[in-house]
mmCIF file of C-alpha atoms in Angstrom:
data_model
loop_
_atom_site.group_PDB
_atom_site.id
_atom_site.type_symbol
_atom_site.label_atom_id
_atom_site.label_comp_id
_atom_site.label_asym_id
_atom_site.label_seq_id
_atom_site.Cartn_x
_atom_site.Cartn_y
_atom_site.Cartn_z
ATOM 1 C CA UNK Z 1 -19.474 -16.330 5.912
ATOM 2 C CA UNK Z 2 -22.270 -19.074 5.630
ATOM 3 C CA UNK Z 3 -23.788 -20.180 2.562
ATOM 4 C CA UNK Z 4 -26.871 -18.069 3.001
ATOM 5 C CA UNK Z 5 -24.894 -14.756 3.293
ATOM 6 C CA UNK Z 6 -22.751 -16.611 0.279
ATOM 7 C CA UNK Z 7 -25.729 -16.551 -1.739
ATOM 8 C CA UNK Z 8 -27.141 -13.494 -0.462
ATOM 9 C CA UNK Z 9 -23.459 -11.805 -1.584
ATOM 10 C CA UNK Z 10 -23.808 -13.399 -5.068
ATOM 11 C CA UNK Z 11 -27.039 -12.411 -5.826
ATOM 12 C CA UNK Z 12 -26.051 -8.998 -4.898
ATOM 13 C CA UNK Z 13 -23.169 -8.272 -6.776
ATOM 14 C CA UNK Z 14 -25.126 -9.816 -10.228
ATOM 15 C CA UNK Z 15 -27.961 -7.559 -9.328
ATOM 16 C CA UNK Z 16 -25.480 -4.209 -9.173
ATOM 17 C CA UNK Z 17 -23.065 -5.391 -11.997
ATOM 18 C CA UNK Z 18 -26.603 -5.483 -14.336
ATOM 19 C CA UNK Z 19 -28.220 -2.147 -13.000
ATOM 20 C CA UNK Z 20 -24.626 -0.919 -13.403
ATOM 21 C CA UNK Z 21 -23.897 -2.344 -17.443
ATOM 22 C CA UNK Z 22 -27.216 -1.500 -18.066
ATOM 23 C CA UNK Z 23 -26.599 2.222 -17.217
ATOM 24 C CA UNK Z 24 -23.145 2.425 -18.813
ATOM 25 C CA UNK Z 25 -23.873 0.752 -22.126
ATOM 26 C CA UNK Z 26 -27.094 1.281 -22.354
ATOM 27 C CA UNK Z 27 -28.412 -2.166 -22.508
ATOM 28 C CA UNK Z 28 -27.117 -4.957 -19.953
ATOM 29 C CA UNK Z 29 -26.496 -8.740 -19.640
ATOM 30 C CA UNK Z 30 -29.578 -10.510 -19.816
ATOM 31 C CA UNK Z 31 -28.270 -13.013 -17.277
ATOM 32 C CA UNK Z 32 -25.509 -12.320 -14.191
ATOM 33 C CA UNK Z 33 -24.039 -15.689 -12.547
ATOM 34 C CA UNK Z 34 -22.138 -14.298 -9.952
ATOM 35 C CA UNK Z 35 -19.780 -16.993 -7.689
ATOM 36 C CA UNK Z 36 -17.513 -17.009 -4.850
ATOM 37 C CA UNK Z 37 -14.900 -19.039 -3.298
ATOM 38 C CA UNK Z 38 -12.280 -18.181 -1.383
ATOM 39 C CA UNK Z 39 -10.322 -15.225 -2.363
ATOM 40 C CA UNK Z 40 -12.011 -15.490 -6.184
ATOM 41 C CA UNK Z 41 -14.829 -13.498 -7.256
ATOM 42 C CA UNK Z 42 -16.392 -14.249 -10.727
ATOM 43 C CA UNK Z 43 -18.718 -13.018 -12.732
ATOM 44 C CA UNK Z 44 -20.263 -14.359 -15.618
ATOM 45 C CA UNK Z 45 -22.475 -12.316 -18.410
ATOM 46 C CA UNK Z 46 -24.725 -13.730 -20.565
ATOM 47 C CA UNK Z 47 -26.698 -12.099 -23.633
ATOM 48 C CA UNK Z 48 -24.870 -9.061 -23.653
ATOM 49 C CA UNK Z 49 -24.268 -7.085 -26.955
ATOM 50 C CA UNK Z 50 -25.515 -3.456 -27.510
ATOM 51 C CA UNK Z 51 -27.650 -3.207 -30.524
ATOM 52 C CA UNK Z 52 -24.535 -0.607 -32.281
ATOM 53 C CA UNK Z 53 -22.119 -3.235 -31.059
ATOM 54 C CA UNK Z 54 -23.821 -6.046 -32.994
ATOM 55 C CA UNK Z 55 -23.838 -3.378 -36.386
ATOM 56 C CA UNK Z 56 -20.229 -3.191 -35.644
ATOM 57 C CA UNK Z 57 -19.355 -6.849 -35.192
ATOM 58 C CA UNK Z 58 -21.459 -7.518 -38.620
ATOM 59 C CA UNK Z 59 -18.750 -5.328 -39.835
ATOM 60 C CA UNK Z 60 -16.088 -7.188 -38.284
ATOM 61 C CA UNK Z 61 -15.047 -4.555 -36.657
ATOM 62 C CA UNK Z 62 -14.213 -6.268 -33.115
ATOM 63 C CA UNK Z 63 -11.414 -3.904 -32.310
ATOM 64 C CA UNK Z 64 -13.190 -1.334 -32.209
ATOM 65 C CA UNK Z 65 -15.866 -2.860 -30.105
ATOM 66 C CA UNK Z 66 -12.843 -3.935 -27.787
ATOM 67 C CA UNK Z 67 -11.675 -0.249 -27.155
ATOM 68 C CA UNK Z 68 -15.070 1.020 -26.894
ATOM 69 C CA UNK Z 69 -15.755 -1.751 -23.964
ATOM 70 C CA UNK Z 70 -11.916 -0.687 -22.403
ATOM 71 C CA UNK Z 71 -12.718 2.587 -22.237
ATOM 72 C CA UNK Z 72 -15.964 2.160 -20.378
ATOM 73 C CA UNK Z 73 -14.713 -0.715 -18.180
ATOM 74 C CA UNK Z 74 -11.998 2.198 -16.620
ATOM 75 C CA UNK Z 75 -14.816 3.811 -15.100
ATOM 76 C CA UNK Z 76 -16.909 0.606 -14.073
ATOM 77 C CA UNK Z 77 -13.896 -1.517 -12.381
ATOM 78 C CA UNK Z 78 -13.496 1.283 -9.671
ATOM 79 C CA UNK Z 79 -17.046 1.266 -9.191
ATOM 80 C CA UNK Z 80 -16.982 -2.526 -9.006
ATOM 81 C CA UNK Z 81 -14.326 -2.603 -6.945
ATOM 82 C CA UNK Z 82 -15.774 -0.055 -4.162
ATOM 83 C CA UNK Z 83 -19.055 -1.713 -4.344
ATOM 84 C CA UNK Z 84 -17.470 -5.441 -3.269
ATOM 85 C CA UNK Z 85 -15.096 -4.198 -0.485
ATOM 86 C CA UNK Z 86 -17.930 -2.026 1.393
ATOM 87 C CA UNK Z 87 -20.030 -4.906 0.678
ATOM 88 C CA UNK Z 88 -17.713 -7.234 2.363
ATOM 89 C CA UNK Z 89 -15.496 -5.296 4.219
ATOM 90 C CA UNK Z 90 -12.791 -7.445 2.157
ATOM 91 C CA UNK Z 91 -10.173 -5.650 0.175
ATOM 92 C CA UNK Z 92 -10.057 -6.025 -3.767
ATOM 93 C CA UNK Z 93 -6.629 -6.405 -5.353
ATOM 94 C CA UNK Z 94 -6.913 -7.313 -9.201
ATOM 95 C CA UNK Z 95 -9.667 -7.267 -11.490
ATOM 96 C CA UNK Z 96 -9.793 -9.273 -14.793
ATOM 97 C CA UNK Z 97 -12.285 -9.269 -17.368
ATOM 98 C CA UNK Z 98 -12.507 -10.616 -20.984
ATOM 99 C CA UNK Z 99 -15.137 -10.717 -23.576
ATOM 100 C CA UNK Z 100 -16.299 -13.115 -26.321
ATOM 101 C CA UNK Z 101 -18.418 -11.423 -28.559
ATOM 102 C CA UNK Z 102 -19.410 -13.661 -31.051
ATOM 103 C CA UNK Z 103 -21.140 -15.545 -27.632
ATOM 104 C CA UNK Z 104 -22.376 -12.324 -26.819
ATOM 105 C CA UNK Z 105 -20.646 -13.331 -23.312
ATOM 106 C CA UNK Z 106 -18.479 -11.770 -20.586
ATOM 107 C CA UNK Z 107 -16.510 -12.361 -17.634
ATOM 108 C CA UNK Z 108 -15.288 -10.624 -14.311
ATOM 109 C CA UNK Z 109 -12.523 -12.079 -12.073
ATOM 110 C CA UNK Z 110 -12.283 -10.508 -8.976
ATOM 111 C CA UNK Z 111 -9.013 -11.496 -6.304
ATOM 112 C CA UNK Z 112 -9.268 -10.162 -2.921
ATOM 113 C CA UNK Z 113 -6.618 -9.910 -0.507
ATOM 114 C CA UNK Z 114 -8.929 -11.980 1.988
ATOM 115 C CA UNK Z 115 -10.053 -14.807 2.297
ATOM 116 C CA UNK Z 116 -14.559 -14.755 1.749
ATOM 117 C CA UNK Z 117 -15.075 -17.819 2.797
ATOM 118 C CA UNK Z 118 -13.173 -21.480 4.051
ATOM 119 C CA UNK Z 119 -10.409 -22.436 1.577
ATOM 120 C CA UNK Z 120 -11.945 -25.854 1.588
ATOM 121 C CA UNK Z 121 -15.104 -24.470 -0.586
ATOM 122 C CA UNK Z 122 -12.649 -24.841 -3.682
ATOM 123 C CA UNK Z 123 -11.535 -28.381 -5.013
ATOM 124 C CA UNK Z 124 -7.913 -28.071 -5.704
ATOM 125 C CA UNK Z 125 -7.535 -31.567 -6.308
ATOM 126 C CA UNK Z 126 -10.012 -31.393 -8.977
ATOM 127 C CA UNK Z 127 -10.041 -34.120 -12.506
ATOM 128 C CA UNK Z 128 -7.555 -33.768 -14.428
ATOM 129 C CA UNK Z 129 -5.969 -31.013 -12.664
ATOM 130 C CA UNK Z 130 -2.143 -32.514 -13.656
ATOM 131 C CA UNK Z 131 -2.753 -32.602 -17.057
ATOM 132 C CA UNK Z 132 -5.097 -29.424 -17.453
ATOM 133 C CA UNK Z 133 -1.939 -27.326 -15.691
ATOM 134 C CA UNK Z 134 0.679 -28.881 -18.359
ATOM 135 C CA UNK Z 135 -1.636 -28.348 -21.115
ATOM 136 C CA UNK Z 136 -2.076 -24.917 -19.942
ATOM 137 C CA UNK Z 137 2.041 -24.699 -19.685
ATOM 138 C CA UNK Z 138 2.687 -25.859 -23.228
ATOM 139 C CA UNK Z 139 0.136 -23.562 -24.733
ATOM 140 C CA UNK Z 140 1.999 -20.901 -22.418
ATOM 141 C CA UNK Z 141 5.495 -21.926 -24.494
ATOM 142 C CA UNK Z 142 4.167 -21.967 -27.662
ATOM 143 C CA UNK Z 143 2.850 -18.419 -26.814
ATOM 144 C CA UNK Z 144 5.377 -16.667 -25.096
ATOM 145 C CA UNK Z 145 7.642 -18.850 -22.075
ATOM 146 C CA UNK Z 146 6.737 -21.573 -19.748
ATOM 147 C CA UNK Z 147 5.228 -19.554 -16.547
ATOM 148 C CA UNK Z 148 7.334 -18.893 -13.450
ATOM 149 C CA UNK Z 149 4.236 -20.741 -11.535
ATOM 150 C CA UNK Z 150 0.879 -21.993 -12.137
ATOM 151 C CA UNK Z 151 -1.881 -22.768 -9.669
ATOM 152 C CA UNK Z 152 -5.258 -24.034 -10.679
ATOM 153 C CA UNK Z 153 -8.683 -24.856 -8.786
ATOM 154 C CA UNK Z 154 -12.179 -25.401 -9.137
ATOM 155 C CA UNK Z 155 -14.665 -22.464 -7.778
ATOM 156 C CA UNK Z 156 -17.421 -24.579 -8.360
ATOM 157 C CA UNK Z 157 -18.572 -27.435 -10.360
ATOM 158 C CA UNK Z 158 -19.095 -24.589 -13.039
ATOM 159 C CA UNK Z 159 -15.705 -22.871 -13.140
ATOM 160 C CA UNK Z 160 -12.264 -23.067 -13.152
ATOM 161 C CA UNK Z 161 -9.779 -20.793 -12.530
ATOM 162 C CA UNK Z 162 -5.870 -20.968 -13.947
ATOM 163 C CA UNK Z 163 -3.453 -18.397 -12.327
ATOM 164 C CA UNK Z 164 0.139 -17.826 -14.176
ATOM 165 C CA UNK Z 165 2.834 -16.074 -12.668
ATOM 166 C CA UNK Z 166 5.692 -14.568 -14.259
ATOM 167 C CA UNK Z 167 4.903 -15.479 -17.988
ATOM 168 C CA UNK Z 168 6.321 -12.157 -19.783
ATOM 169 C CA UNK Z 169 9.368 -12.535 -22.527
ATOM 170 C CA UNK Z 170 11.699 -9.237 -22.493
ATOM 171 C CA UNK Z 171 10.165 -7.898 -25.758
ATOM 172 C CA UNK Z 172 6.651 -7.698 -24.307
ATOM 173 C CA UNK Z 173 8.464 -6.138 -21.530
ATOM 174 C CA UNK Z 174 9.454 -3.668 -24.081
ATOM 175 C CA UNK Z 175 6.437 -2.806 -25.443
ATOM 176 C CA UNK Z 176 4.453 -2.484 -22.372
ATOM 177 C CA UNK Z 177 7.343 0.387 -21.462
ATOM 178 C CA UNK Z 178 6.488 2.056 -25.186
ATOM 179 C CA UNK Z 179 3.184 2.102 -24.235
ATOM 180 C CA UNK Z 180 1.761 -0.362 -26.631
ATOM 181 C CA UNK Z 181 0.583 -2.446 -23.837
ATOM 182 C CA UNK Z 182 -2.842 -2.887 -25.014
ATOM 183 C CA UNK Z 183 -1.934 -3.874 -28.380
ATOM 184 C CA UNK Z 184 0.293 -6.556 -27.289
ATOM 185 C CA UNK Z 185 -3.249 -7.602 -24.443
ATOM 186 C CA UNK Z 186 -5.313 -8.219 -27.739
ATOM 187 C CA UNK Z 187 -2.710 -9.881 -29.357
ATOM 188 C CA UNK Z 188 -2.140 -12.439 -26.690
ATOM 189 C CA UNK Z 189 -5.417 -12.988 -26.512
ATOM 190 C CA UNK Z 190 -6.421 -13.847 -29.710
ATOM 191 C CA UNK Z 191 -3.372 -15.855 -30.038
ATOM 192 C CA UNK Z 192 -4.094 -17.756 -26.483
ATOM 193 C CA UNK Z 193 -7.116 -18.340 -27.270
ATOM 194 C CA UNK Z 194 -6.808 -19.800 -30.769
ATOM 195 C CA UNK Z 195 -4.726 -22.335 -28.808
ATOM 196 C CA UNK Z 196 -7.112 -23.224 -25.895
ATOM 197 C CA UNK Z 197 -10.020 -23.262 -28.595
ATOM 198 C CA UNK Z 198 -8.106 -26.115 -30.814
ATOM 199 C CA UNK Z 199 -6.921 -27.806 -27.703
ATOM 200 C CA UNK Z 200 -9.097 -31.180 -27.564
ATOM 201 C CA UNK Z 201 -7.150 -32.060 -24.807
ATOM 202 C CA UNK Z 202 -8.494 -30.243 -21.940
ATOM 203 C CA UNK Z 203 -12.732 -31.046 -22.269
ATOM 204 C CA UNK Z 204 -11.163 -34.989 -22.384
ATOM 205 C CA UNK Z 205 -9.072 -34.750 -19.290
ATOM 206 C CA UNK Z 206 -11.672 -32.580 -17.220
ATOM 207 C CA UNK Z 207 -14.305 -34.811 -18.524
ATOM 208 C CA UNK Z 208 -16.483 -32.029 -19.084
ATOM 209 C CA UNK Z 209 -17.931 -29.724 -21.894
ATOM 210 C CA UNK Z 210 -16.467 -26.261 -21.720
ATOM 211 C CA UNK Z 211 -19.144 -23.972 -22.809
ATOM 212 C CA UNK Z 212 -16.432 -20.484 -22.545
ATOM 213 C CA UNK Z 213 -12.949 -19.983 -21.773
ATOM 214 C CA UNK Z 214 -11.255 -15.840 -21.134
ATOM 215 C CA UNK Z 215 -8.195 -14.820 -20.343
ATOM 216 C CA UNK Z 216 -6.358 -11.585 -19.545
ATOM 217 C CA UNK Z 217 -3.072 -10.126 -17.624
ATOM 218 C CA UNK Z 218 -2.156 -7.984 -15.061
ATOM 219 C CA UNK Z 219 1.594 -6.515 -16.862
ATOM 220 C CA UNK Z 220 2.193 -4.968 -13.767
ATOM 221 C CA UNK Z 221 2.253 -8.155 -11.572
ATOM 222 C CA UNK Z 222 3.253 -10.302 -15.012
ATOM 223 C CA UNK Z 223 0.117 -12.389 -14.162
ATOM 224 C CA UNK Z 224 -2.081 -14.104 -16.006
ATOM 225 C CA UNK Z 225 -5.957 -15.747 -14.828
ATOM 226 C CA UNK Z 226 -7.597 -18.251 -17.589
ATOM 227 C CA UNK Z 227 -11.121 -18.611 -16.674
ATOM 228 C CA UNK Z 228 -13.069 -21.869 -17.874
ATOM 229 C CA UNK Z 229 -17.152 -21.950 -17.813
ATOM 230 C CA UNK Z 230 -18.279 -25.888 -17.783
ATOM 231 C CA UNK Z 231 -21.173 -28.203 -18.272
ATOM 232 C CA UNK Z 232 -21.632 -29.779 -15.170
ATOM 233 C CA UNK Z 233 -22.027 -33.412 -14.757
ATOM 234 C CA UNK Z 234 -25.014 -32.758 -12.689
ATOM 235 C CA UNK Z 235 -26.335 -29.602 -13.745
ATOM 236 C CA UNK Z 236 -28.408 -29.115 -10.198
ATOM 237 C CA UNK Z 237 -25.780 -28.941 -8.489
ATOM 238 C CA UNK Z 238 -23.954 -25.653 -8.805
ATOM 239 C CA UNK Z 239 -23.046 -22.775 -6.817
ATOM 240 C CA UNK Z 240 -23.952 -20.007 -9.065
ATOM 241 C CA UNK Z 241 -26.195 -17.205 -8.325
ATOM 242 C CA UNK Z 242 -28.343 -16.232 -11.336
ATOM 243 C CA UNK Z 243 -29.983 -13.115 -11.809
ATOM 244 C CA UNK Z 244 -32.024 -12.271 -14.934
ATOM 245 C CA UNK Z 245 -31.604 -8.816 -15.799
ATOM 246 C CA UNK Z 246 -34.423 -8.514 -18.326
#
C-alpha cells in the first residue's frame, strides 16, 4: 500500500466512523484523525459530546454516560470492524476504544492480523522509548503486576502506542468469571489513568507535550493498549488524516 492509497484509506475510515457516530448518537465528532501503520489502526475523535451527555456530565454522572456509550459501541465495533476488512481485504482482530469526556475526546485502536503497510513506517526506536516502557511497567505494579511483556512504538509523530501482555492478578481473574468484568474495566481505568496523568515523567523523556492518553483491555487475551496523542515538534509534519465532520 503506497502513501496515496494510505491516505486515501485514512480519510475513508474518518469519513464512515463520523457518518456512522453521527447516526448512532445522534450528533458526531466534529473532527476524525484517522492513522495507520503497520498492523495499528487509530482513530482519534475530537468535539464529541451529545448535548444529553453534557446535562449528564454537569451532573457528574460519568458512569452513566460510560454505559450508555458501551452499549452503543456493541453495535458500532462490528460495523467498524466489517467496514475496515472489506475495505482492505485485511482481517481485524481486537478493537479498543476509550473516552475522555471532560475533553469531549475519543479514541479507536484497531489491530489487524496483517500487516497494512511496511513495518518500517513505525519508529520503534523512538525518544525515550527505554524509559517510557519502565515508566509504563511501574505504573503497571503499582496497579495490578508488572506485565508478562511490553512493546511500544511510534505510529506517527502524533501517536504512540503501548501494548501489555499478560498484566491480570488472580482476583481480577475472579471477577471477570462473576461477571463483573466491566466494573473492574472502569476501575482500572480511572485508577491507570490517575497514574499516567500525575506521571511528569513521561512528557520529559519523550520530549513532547501529550495532549491525551486512553487505555483499555482485552480480558480475554489479558492485554492491555495505552494510546498517547502528542504535540509534535514540527506540527507539519504528521501522518494524520483529518476530516471535519461538521
Amino acid at each position: 500500500m503506497d502513501d496515496n492509497a494510505i491516505l486515501s484509506l485514512q480519510k475513508d475510515i474518518s469519513g464512515y466512523v463520523g457518518k456512522m457516530f453521527r447516526e448512532s448518537f445522534g450528533k458526531g465528532p466534529q473532527s476524525v484523525y484517522t492513522s495507520v501503520g503497520y498492523t495499528f489502526i487509530t482513530i482519534y475523535l475530537r468535539n464529541f459530546l451529545t448535548p444529553s451527555e453534557r446535562v449528564l456530565l454537569e451532573q457528574d454522572q460519568i458512569m452513566t454516560i460510560m454505559q450508555m456509550r458501551d452499549k452503543l459501541m456493541d453495535t458500532l465495533i462490528p460495523e467498524l470492524r466489517a467496514f475496515i476488512e472489506i475495505t482492505t481485504s485485511k482481517k481485524i482482530q481486537e478493537v479498543y476504544y476509550d473516552w475522555n469526556l471532560h475533553n469531549k475526546s475519543g479514541m479507536v485502536t484497531c489491530i489487524s492480523s496483517e500487516p497494512f503497510t511496511p513495518k518500517e513506517v513505525l519508529v520503534e526506536e523512538y525518544i525515550g522509548k527505554e524509559k517510557v516502557d519502565n515508566e509504563v511497567i511501574q505504573i503497571s505494579k503499582q496497579a495490578q503486576k508488572i506485565p508478562e511483556e511490553i512493546y511500544s512504538c511510534e505510529i506517527n509523530e502524533r501517536t504512540l502506542v503501548i501494548i501489555r501482555n499478560g498484566i491480570l492478578v488472580r482476583i481480577e481473574k475472579e471477577l471477570i468469571r462473576l461477571g463483573h468484568g466491566d466494573l473492574l474495566k472502569r476501575v482500572k481505568r480511572n485508577l491507570e489513568k490517575g497514574y499516567l496523568h500525575n506521571n511528569s515523567q513521561l512528557e520529559a523523556t519523550l520530549n513532547k507535550q501529550i495532549i491525551e492518553m486512553f487505555v483499555d483491555w482485552d480480558f480475554d487475551l489479558d492485554k492491555s493498549v495505552i494510546l498517547f496523542v502528542l504535540n509534535p515538534t514540527d506540527p507539519k509534519k504528521h501522518s494524520y488524516r483529518q476530516v471535519d465532520i461538521e
